[in-house]
């Protein structure tokens, strides 16, 4: 197999990484229907942890079985499947070599009393399960943000030494951030930038809204305006915050909703130069045929000319 | 000895585990009168820690002696005996090889000021005492839930590497959970699911009630209803939350009470596809003949046709 | 030297321990005038830490010198001498091989602001000083109880691996325990039982009073009464809580007081099946001749027929 | 290459360091237009972490690309470039050997809820990225000051053993320090002195103001006055606090502002015997030609006769 | 070189220490004009950390240079020089072998918000810098006292294993101790005793006042009175608390003041059997000739007949 020029270019941005990590990034970038394009669609299934099993899987009970998600991701031709320890343990051997996997190594839950996460997997776990990457969530703005960053630093160092890639979910929340702030453009760009500074290979954020939230940032955005009304321009600003495009950034799909609304987002990501989508509930809460249709439509957008 | 098809099937679900762990799971599944059926009855004796010695053993003073519990579990033909460090140290050599043992590695007590547990045993202890598994309690919903999960993760990784199985007691409690919530169906399913995601091989929860407690979950259960009035359907929902049955789940017996009430529970567990019972006070607080009779009746339920 | 049948029997209860730990238990049980009887009198001198030097030693200034306590314990024919790091460092070479020593590895003090203890010695210290055991205090009921238990677990694992014995001082105290509760019969039995569950070889508690303190326990003691008015029966209940006698339990002497009152306690311990006394201030705050007389009287009680 | 007498003299002050650390100090002192003079100008780019990407880079969007800063520092003939992990990872290979780099191993951010920093890089990271030094921020006066100092101690020991230099950003802040106090002369001297005591090779502080803030220090400054109205005398006092000049001390440029104001500061640093400037926003927020001009002017000051 | 009988006797008290530690104690006891007498005068310079550079060194600006203190201690014929990491790093090579050094491994400062200390040096640092001992401060009575004691325990174990001596600064302070209590006779004796119990080789306390502060201790001091009006008797009581003289104890000089007042203290220390003085500000805040005169006078007292 030969790398496409686009993938070769992307790998060149990760100039400090060892060949093991580059190979795992290449595995993710070369998998599925988007293989070689530099775009990705990833299936993440940690909602059982975050929201509980019934809220996650009752709409499509087949999804209670961890094998279902491996199959969905493979059949849809996705780039990778991300899940917590138990889920990967339950399918990693059956589907070994069929699709790159990302071990989500920390998780929160709806019963939690703090805006923190528990570390629930390790780099060793990722290695024994044949994963290509670890996935880690940070909450910039939380009282636990520094602890989360330090845990990430620690695990990322080990992951990189072991030739794994590091995917960072960067979700702003905390006592000084209201609901608007959590997805405001300036905050989202900041969150993405911090993930890049922390050494992430792939960054996951939510699509930003038009809001500018941090008082200290308003003057800057006033003198150096972003066309916040244009979703693609907002995406482009996030890409800029990811080392001007030197780090891969993907956007989450959010709550279950109509395919049209979701595809609008995807078109903006595509137009703005984002590297893809990470679509969970919108995929596995639909019936398998519907999910395959939607994922195919998303992939088609990323395959289209910008 | 040859594995029964049922046990072979169950072991196939633990596809990421090493042969050592599979062998220990097989030892538990093959022990006692239920050996080979995929059902289990386990004797847990950590109530001395949780409630104190007199509240636990005064009703049947022979039970003050740790040897008594080994003998009871062996004579009753159970699958395993679970206890804290000191109890196993006091009998592990005398009864070496007679019954699989589970070292309960964390414990709380009635004098405690927080909803936490102390780690009181280690994987090394489990190995030197010849145990087949470690047992660990998490309190989802507690202020200490993330700490408990991280301790579990740490010990589970070591246990799996050493060829031991991991049994997780998942007991919801915490500042946002009232008494009803602690055993509500949605919360119990969530607790069981988190244990599965955390990599448990065997999950222990309390039998769920009809309540649906978490506001965020009520809509889901309204659109995708479980027949909450049918105890077997509630059990089946818990089984579903345990990776659609890919993880073994057993149910506790609760406080001492009449045999009929307990056997009703057991019939529901059996009918709902649960993997068995873990019966402490209802066993060791009865006289030995009464306990053997009750345990025999429970086993008979699990040996009956569903 | 041959073990007496009694000591051989006691060692058989510690069935999971390695020969090193058994040998050290034997050293303690075979030392002094009570050697071979299964009864013990131990001299503990950590009151300098707990109460300060003057309150401890001014009544008998010779006791300011650490050598004094070694000499007292040896001359009195005791089973062991227990003290903190500095005290043992100051005499361990001079008195090497003369009497088994117990390194008290944690300590509190009267200036402390919390119901906790500082770890002030290690298993390595115990080994280099030629000790037979480590001694560790837990405060069941304290906000620090879980931390103390986890420290104990950690050190006890190392101590057992190194062939040392583990002595646990179990002293209930904490925000929910008043003065009556701290020595109430049910709480004392619970404290002793937890020490046994934590893997202690020798348990030290205060002699219990007639009180039953924990609300949740009152029903049990009402249905299964202990003759609380009989001090020997109270001791027997504590022995029961120590794995029905499978773990050695000794009782502290408490504050300095008249010899008669102390000997009454000792007779009750003897009659109730306790394994001995651990007498500090009542020994070293008397002049040496008086102390030797009192210790001799105590030993005589334990040498008498029950 | 031969060391200049000035650099040889400076290295002689670091008499306890191994040849690896001395070589890395020499690399920094010998780089760029100021090479060999004992003066330094360093480019630090951690403002993306501290203030967010747009506030840092929107005024000069080329600066969103990590390569830009390497190029700027090299073209300007600076002594070193300091940045967090992700930024160095993105350019360390391309610019290997072109300019000494300093890995900033801890960082705060504008969303943080406490006056603390997260450790975001390691000594191992610095080594694999070919850095000459680690950079660490302490906040004397903060509730986290002791934690920060202990983290620094730990990392500095490893850095020195690995032959790296240690640069300490010492920024007073905390509940007892108001805005005036944070840059008051006495506090700045104290902050610089603590960095020296903690074993820093190079100390970074803000240029001090005329204020004397700590009550306990006012009497001293009254009896032993510093000519606080003279900026060069204030610098000289800081130099004095850095072991009377035995430790290198550089001063930050502060917020973006006019070149004249900044150059006034530089002249005072030069006249007062400071070892140079560390100029971030004033450099990278200007267009490249403007930045090169300003940096050249700064260097010219340091090349002039005092 | 042959040990004097006095030093040989003192070393015999440290009977559990290895030859490395005994050699380092001997180096300190044999250095300077008091060499061989069993008395010591030590120069400690950690006031830059505790009070800031100007408050410490402005009265004698030569003292800003770390070399000054080495020279002062050597010229004065002292037994040892104690300082934090940075200060020793700056002179350890120049003055290698000229005077025993003590690395002060923890420090507080006047900007701190808690009654704690930061660990700022390590046993490895002490070894690479050729020190004879580590110095550690504990604050008995502080909310951090247990943490400090546990840090000390940890470092002292390593230090002793590496053949270093351990010097403990024991300074009572905390929420229940007012200014009077901090130097009260009973509290000072208690603080010294705890340092001894923690395994200190050399103990440093402040000279005690006449006050008896702890309520629980007043009865003891009433029945077993110390002649508190006689400073030498107060010193003798502290010596008694240091294992009846089996542990070396030195007394600090306190704030800068007249030579007569300081020499009065020294005479009391000498008469009371204390092992010497540790004089910082009173030495380095005087001009060098004045300091040498004062230190010579102090040494003369210790050389005089008692």
CSV table of N, CA and C in Angstrom, one decimal, chain B residues 113-211:
chain,number,residue,atom,x,y,z
B,113,UNK,N,-17.7,7.7,57.7
B,113,UNK,CA,-18.3,9.0,57.6
B,113,UNK,C,-18.5,9.4,56.2
B,114,UNK,N,-18.1,8.6,55.2
B,114,UNK,CA,-18.3,9.0,53.8
B,114,UNK,C,-18.8,7.7,53.0
B,115,UNK,N,-19.3,8.0,51.9
B,115,UNK,CA,-19.8,6.9,51.0
B,115,UNK,C,-18.6,6.4,50.1
B,116,UNK,N,-17.7,5.9,50.8
B,116,UNK,CA,-16.5,5.5,50.1
B,116,UNK,C,-16.1,4.1,50.6
B,117,UNK,N,-15.1,3.5,50.1
B,117,UNK,CA,-14.6,2.2,50.6
B,117,UNK,C,-13.1,2.3,50.8
B,118,UNK,N,-12.6,1.5,51.7
B,118,UNK,CA,-11.1,1.4,51.8
B,118,UNK,C,-10.6,0.1,51.0
B,119,UNK,N,-9.5,0.3,50.3
B,119,UNK,CA,-8.9,-0.9,49.7
B,119,UNK,C,-8.3,-1.7,50.8
B,120,UNK,N,-8.6,-2.9,51.0
B,120,UNK,CA,-8.2,-3.7,52.1
B,120,UNK,C,-7.5,-5.0,51.6
B,121,UNK,N,-7.3,-5.2,50.3
B,121,UNK,CA,-6.6,-6.4,49.8
B,121,UNK,C,-6.1,-6.0,48.5
B,122,UNK,N,-5.2,-6.9,48.0
B,122,UNK,CA,-4.5,-6.6,46.7
B,122,UNK,C,-4.5,-7.8,45.8
B,123,UNK,N,-4.1,-7.6,44.6
B,123,UNK,CA,-4.0,-8.7,43.6
B,123,UNK,C,-3.0,-9.7,44.1
B,124,UNK,N,-1.9,-9.2,44.7
B,124,UNK,CA,-0.9,-10.1,45.2
B,124,UNK,C,-1.5,-11.0,46.3
B,125,UNK,N,-2.3,-10.4,47.2
B,125,UNK,CA,-2.9,-11.1,48.2
B,125,UNK,C,-3.8,-12.2,47.6
B,126,UNK,N,-4.5,-11.9,46.6
B,126,UNK,CA,-5.4,-12.8,45.9
B,126,UNK,C,-4.6,-14.0,45.3
B,127,UNK,N,-3.4,-13.7,44.8
B,127,UNK,CA,-2.6,-14.7,44.2
B,127,UNK,C,-2.0,-15.6,45.3
B,128,UNK,N,-1.5,-15.0,46.4
B,128,UNK,CA,-0.9,-15.9,47.4
B,128,UNK,C,-1.9,-16.7,48.1
B,129,UNK,N,-3.2,-16.3,48.1
B,129,UNK,CA,-4.2,-17.0,48.8
B,129,UNK,C,-5.0,-18.0,47.8
B,130,UNK,N,-4.5,-18.1,46.6
B,130,UNK,CA,-5.1,-19.0,45.7
B,130,UNK,C,-6.5,-18.7,45.2
B,131,UNK,N,-6.8,-17.4,45.2
B,131,UNK,CA,-8.2,-17.0,44.8
B,131,UNK,C,-8.3,-17.1,43.2
B,132,UNK,N,-9.5,-17.2,42.8
B,132,UNK,CA,-9.8,-17.2,41.4
B,132,UNK,C,-10.2,-15.8,40.9
B,133,UNK,N,-10.5,-14.9,41.8
B,133,UNK,CA,-11.0,-13.6,41.4
B,133,UNK,C,-10.8,-12.6,42.5
B,134,UNK,N,-10.8,-11.3,42.1
B,134,UNK,CA,-10.9,-10.2,43.1
B,134,UNK,C,-12.4,-9.7,43.0
B,135,UNK,N,-12.9,-9.2,44.1
B,135,UNK,CA,-14.2,-8.5,44.1
B,135,UNK,C,-14.0,-7.1,44.5
B,136,UNK,N,-14.7,-6.2,43.8
B,136,UNK,CA,-14.5,-4.7,44.1
B,136,UNK,C,-15.9,-4.1,44.1
B,137,UNK,N,-16.1,-3.2,45.0
B,137,UNK,CA,-17.4,-2.4,45.1
B,137,UNK,C,-17.2,-1.0,44.5
B,138,UNK,N,-18.1,-0.6,43.6
B,138,UNK,CA,-18.2,0.8,43.2
B,138,UNK,C,-19.5,1.3,43.7
B,139,UNK,N,-19.5,2.6,44.0
B,139,UNK,CA,-20.7,3.4,44.3
B,139,UNK,C,-21.0,4.4,43.3
B,140,UNK,N,-21.6,4.0,42.1
B,140,UNK,CA,-22.0,5.1,41.2
B,140,UNK,C,-22.9,6.1,41.8
B,141,UNK,N,-22.6,7.4,41.6
B,141,UNK,CA,-23.5,8.4,42.2
B,141,UNK,C,-22.8,9.0,43.4
B,142,UNK,N,-21.8,8.3,44.0
B,142,UNK,CA,-21.2,8.9,45.2
B,142,UNK,C,-20.1,9.9,44.8
B,143,UNK,N,-19.8,10.8,45.7
B,143,UNK,CA,-18.7,11.8,45.5
B,143,UNK,C,-17.4,11.1,45.3
B,144,UNK,N,-17.3,9.8,45.6
B,144,UNK,CA,-16.1,9.1,45.5
B,144,UNK,C,-16.1,8.1,44.3
B,145,UNK,N,-17.2,8.2,43.5
B,145,UNK,CA,-17.4,7.2,42.4
B,145,UNK,C,-16.2,7.2,41.5
B,146,UNK,N,-15.7,8.4,41.1
B,146,UNK,CA,-14.5,8.4,40.2
B,146,UNK,C,-13.3,7.8,40.8
B,147,UNK,N,-13.1,8.1,42.1
B,147,UNK,CA,-11.9,7.5,42.7
B,147,UNK,C,-12.1,5.9,42.8
B,148,UNK,N,-13.3,5.5,43.1
B,148,UNK,CA,-13.5,4.0,43.2
B,148,UNK,C,-13.3,3.4,41.8
B,149,UNK,N,-13.8,4.1,40.8
B,149,UNK,CA,-13.6,3.5,39.4
B,149,UNK,C,-12.1,3.5,39.0
B,150,UNK,N,-11.4,4.5,39.4
B,150,UNK,CA,-10.0,4.5,39.1
B,150,UNK,C,-9.2,3.4,39.8
B,151,UNK,N,-9.6,3.2,41.1
B,151,UNK,CA,-8.9,2.1,41.9
B,151,UNK,C,-9.3,0.8,41.2
B,152,UNK,N,-10.5,0.6,40.8
B,152,UNK,CA,-10.9,-0.6,40.2
B,152,UNK,C,-10.1,-0.8,38.9
B,153,UNK,N,-10.0,0.2,38.1
B,153,UNK,CA,-9.3,0.1,36.8
B,153,UNK,C,-7.9,-0.4,37.0
B,154,UNK,N,-7.3,0.2,38.0
B,154,UNK,CA,-5.9,-0.1,38.3
B,154,UNK,C,-5.8,-1.6,38.8
B,155,UNK,N,-6.6,-2.0,39.7
B,155,UNK,CA,-6.5,-3.4,40.2
B,155,UNK,C,-7.0,-4.4,39.2
B,156,UNK,N,-8.0,-4.0,38.4
B,156,UNK,CA,-8.5,-4.9,37.3
B,156,UNK,C,-7.4,-5.2,36.3
B,157,UNK,N,-6.7,-4.2,35.9
B,157,UNK,CA,-5.6,-4.4,35.0
B,157,UNK,C,-4.6,-5.4,35.5
B,158,UNK,N,-4.2,-5.2,36.8
B,158,UNK,CA,-3.2,-6.1,37.4
B,158,UNK,C,-3.8,-7.5,37.5
B,159,UNK,N,-5.1,-7.6,37.9
B,159,UNK,CA,-5.8,-8.9,38.1
B,159,UNK,C,-5.8,-9.7,36.7
B,160,UNK,N,-6.2,-9.0,35.7
B,160,UNK,CA,-6.3,-9.6,34.4
B,160,UNK,C,-4.9,-10.1,33.9
B,161,UNK,N,-3.9,-9.3,34.1
B,161,UNK,CA,-2.6,-9.6,33.7
B,161,UNK,C,-2.1,-10.9,34.4
B,162,UNK,N,-2.6,-11.0,35.7
B,162,UNK,CA,-2.2,-12.2,36.5
B,162,UNK,C,-3.1,-13.4,36.4
B,163,UNK,N,-4.1,-13.3,35.4
B,163,UNK,CA,-4.9,-14.4,35.2
B,163,UNK,C,-6.1,-14.6,36.2
B,164,UNK,N,-6.4,-13.5,36.9
B,164,UNK,CA,-7.6,-13.6,37.8
B,164,UNK,C,-8.8,-13.0,37.1
B,165,UNK,N,-10.0,-13.3,37.6
B,165,UNK,CA,-11.2,-12.7,37.1
B,165,UNK,C,-11.6,-11.5,38.0
B,166,UNK,N,-12.4,-10.7,37.5
B,166,UNK,CA,-12.8,-9.4,38.2
B,166,UNK,C,-14.3,-9.4,38.4
B,167,UNK,N,-14.7,-9.4,39.7
B,167,UNK,CA,-16.2,-9.3,40.0
B,167,UNK,C,-16.4,-7.9,40.6
B,168,UNK,N,-17.4,-7.2,40.0
B,168,UNK,CA,-17.7,-5.9,40.5
B,168,UNK,C,-19.1,-5.8,41.1
B,169,UNK,N,-19.1,-5.4,42.4
B,169,UNK,CA,-20.3,-5.0,43.1
B,169,UNK,C,-20.7,-3.6,42.7
B,170,UNK,N,-21.8,-3.4,42.0
B,170,UNK,CA,-22.1,-2.0,41.6
B,170,UNK,C,-23.3,-1.5,42.3
B,171,UNK,N,-23.1,-0.7,43.3
B,171,UNK,CA,-24.2,-0.3,44.2
B,171,UNK,C,-24.4,1.2,44.1
B,172,UNK,N,-25.4,1.7,43.4
B,172,UNK,CA,-25.6,3.2,43.3
B,172,UNK,C,-26.0,3.8,44.7
B,173,UNK,N,-25.3,4.9,45.0
B,173,UNK,CA,-25.7,5.7,46.2
B,173,UNK,C,-24.9,7.0,46.1
B,174,UNK,N,-25.5,8.0,46.7
B,174,UNK,CA,-24.8,9.3,46.6
B,174,UNK,C,-25.8,10.4,46.9
B,175,UNK,N,-25.3,11.7,46.9
B,175,UNK,CA,-26.1,12.8,47.3
B,175,UNK,C,-27.3,13.0,46.5
B,176,UNK,N,-27.3,12.6,45.2
B,176,UNK,CA,-28.5,12.9,44.4
B,176,UNK,C,-29.4,11.6,44.2
B,177,UNK,N,-29.1,10.6,45.0
B,177,UNK,CA,-29.9,9.4,44.9
B,177,UNK,C,-30.5,9.1,46.2
B,178,UNK,N,-31.9,9.1,46.2
B,178,UNK,CA,-32.6,8.7,47.4
B,178,UNK,C,-32.7,7.2,47.5
B,179,UNK,N,-33.3,6.7,48.5
B,179,UNK,CA,-33.5,5.2,48.7
B,179,UNK,C,-34.1,4.5,47.5
B,180,UNK,N,-35.2,5.2,47.0
B,180,UNK,CA,-35.9,4.6,45.8
B,180,UNK,C,-34.9,4.5,44.6
B,181,UNK,N,-34.1,5.6,44.4
B,181,UNK,CA,-33.2,5.6,43.3
B,181,UNK,C,-32.2,4.5,43.3
B,182,UNK,N,-31.8,4.2,44.6
B,182,UNK,CA,-30.7,3.2,44.7
B,182,UNK,C,-31.0,1.8,44.1
B,183,UNK,N,-32.3,1.5,44.0
B,183,UNK,CA,-32.6,0.2,43.4
B,183,UNK,C,-33.6,0.3,42.2
B,184,UNK,N,-33.8,1.6,41.8
B,184,UNK,CA,-34.7,1.8,40.6
B,184,UNK,C,-34.1,1.1,39.4
B,185,UNK,N,-35.1,0.7,38.6
B,185,UNK,CA,-34.7,-0.1,37.4
B,185,UNK,C,-33.7,0.6,36.5
B,186,UNK,N,-33.9,1.8,36.2
B,186,UNK,CA,-33.0,2.5,35.3
B,186,UNK,C,-31.6,2.7,35.9
B,187,UNK,N,-31.6,3.0,37.2
B,187,UNK,CA,-30.3,3.2,37.9
B,187,UNK,C,-29.6,1.9,38.0
B,188,UNK,N,-30.3,0.8,38.3
B,188,UNK,CA,-29.7,-0.5,38.4
B,188,UNK,C,-29.1,-0.9,37.1
B,189,UNK,N,-29.8,-0.7,36.0
B,189,UNK,CA,-29.3,-1.0,34.7
B,189,UNK,C,-28.1,-0.2,34.3
B,190,UNK,N,-28.1,1.1,34.7
B,190,UNK,CA,-27.0,1.9,34.5
B,190,UNK,C,-25.8,1.4,35.3
B,191,UNK,N,-26.0,1.1,36.5
B,191,UNK,CA,-24.9,0.6,37.4
B,191,UNK,C,-24.3,-0.7,36.8
B,192,UNK,N,-25.2,-1.5,36.3
B,192,UNK,CA,-24.7,-2.8,35.8
B,192,UNK,C,-23.9,-2.5,34.5
B,193,UNK,N,-24.4,-1.6,33.7
B,193,UNK,CA,-23.7,-1.3,32.4
B,193,UNK,C,-22.4,-0.6,32.7
B,194,UNK,N,-22.3,0.2,33.7
B,194,UNK,CA,-21.0,0.9,33.9
B,194,UNK,C,-20.0,-0.2,34.4
B,195,UNK,N,-20.4,-1.2,35.2
B,195,UNK,CA,-19.5,-2.2,35.6
B,195,UNK,C,-19.0,-3.0,34.4
B,196,UNK,N,-19.9,-3.2,33.4
B,196,UNK,CA,-19.5,-3.9,32.2
B,196,UNK,C,-18.5,-3.1,31.4
B,197,UNK,N,-18.8,-1.8,31.3
B,197,UNK,CA,-17.8,-0.9,30.6
B,197,UNK,C,-16.5,-0.8,31.3
B,198,UNK,N,-16.5,-1.0,32.6
B,198,UNK,CA,-15.2,-0.9,33.3
B,198,UNK,C,-14.4,-2.2,33.2
B,199,UNK,N,-15.0,-3.2,32.5
B,199,UNK,CA,-14.2,-4.4,32.3
B,199,UNK,C,-14.5,-5.5,33.2
B,200,UNK,N,-15.6,-5.5,34.0
B,200,UNK,CA,-15.9,-6.6,34.9
B,200,UNK,C,-16.2,-7.9,34.1
B,201,UNK,N,-15.8,-9.0,34.7
B,201,UNK,CA,-16.2,-10.3,34.2
B,201,UNK,C,-17.5,-10.7,34.7
B,202,UNK,N,-17.7,-10.5,36.0
B,202,UNK,CA,-19.0,-10.8,36.7
B,202,UNK,C,-19.5,-9.6,37.4
B,203,UNK,N,-20.8,-9.3,37.2
B,203,UNK,CA,-21.4,-8.1,37.8
B,203,UNK,C,-22.4,-8.5,38.8
B,204,UNK,N,-22.3,-7.8,40.0
B,204,UNK,CA,-23.3,-8.0,41.0
B,204,UNK,C,-24.1,-6.8,41.3
B,205,UNK,N,-25.4,-6.9,41.1
B,205,UNK,CA,-26.3,-5.7,41.5
B,205,UNK,C,-27.4,-6.3,42.4
B,206,UNK,N,-28.2,-5.3,42.9
B,206,UNK,CA,-29.4,-5.7,43.7
B,206,UNK,C,-30.5,-5.9,42.7
B,207,UNK,N,-31.5,-6.8,43.0
B,207,UNK,CA,-32.6,-6.9,42.1
B,207,UNK,C,-33.3,-5.6,42.0
B,208,UNK,N,-33.6,-5.1,40.8
B,208,UNK,CA,-34.2,-3.8,40.6
B,208,UNK,C,-35.7,-3.8,41.0
B,209,UNK,N,-36.2,-2.6,41.4
B,209,UNK,CA,-37.6,-2.4,41.7
B,209,UNK,C,-38.3,-1.8,40.4
B,210,UNK,N,-39.5,-1.5,40.5
B,210,UNK,CA,-40.3,-1.0,39.4
B,210,UNK,C,-40.0,0.5,39.1
B,211,UNK,N,-39.3,1.2,40.0
B,211,UNK,CA,-39.2,2.6,39.8
B,211,UNK,C,-38.3,3.0,38.7
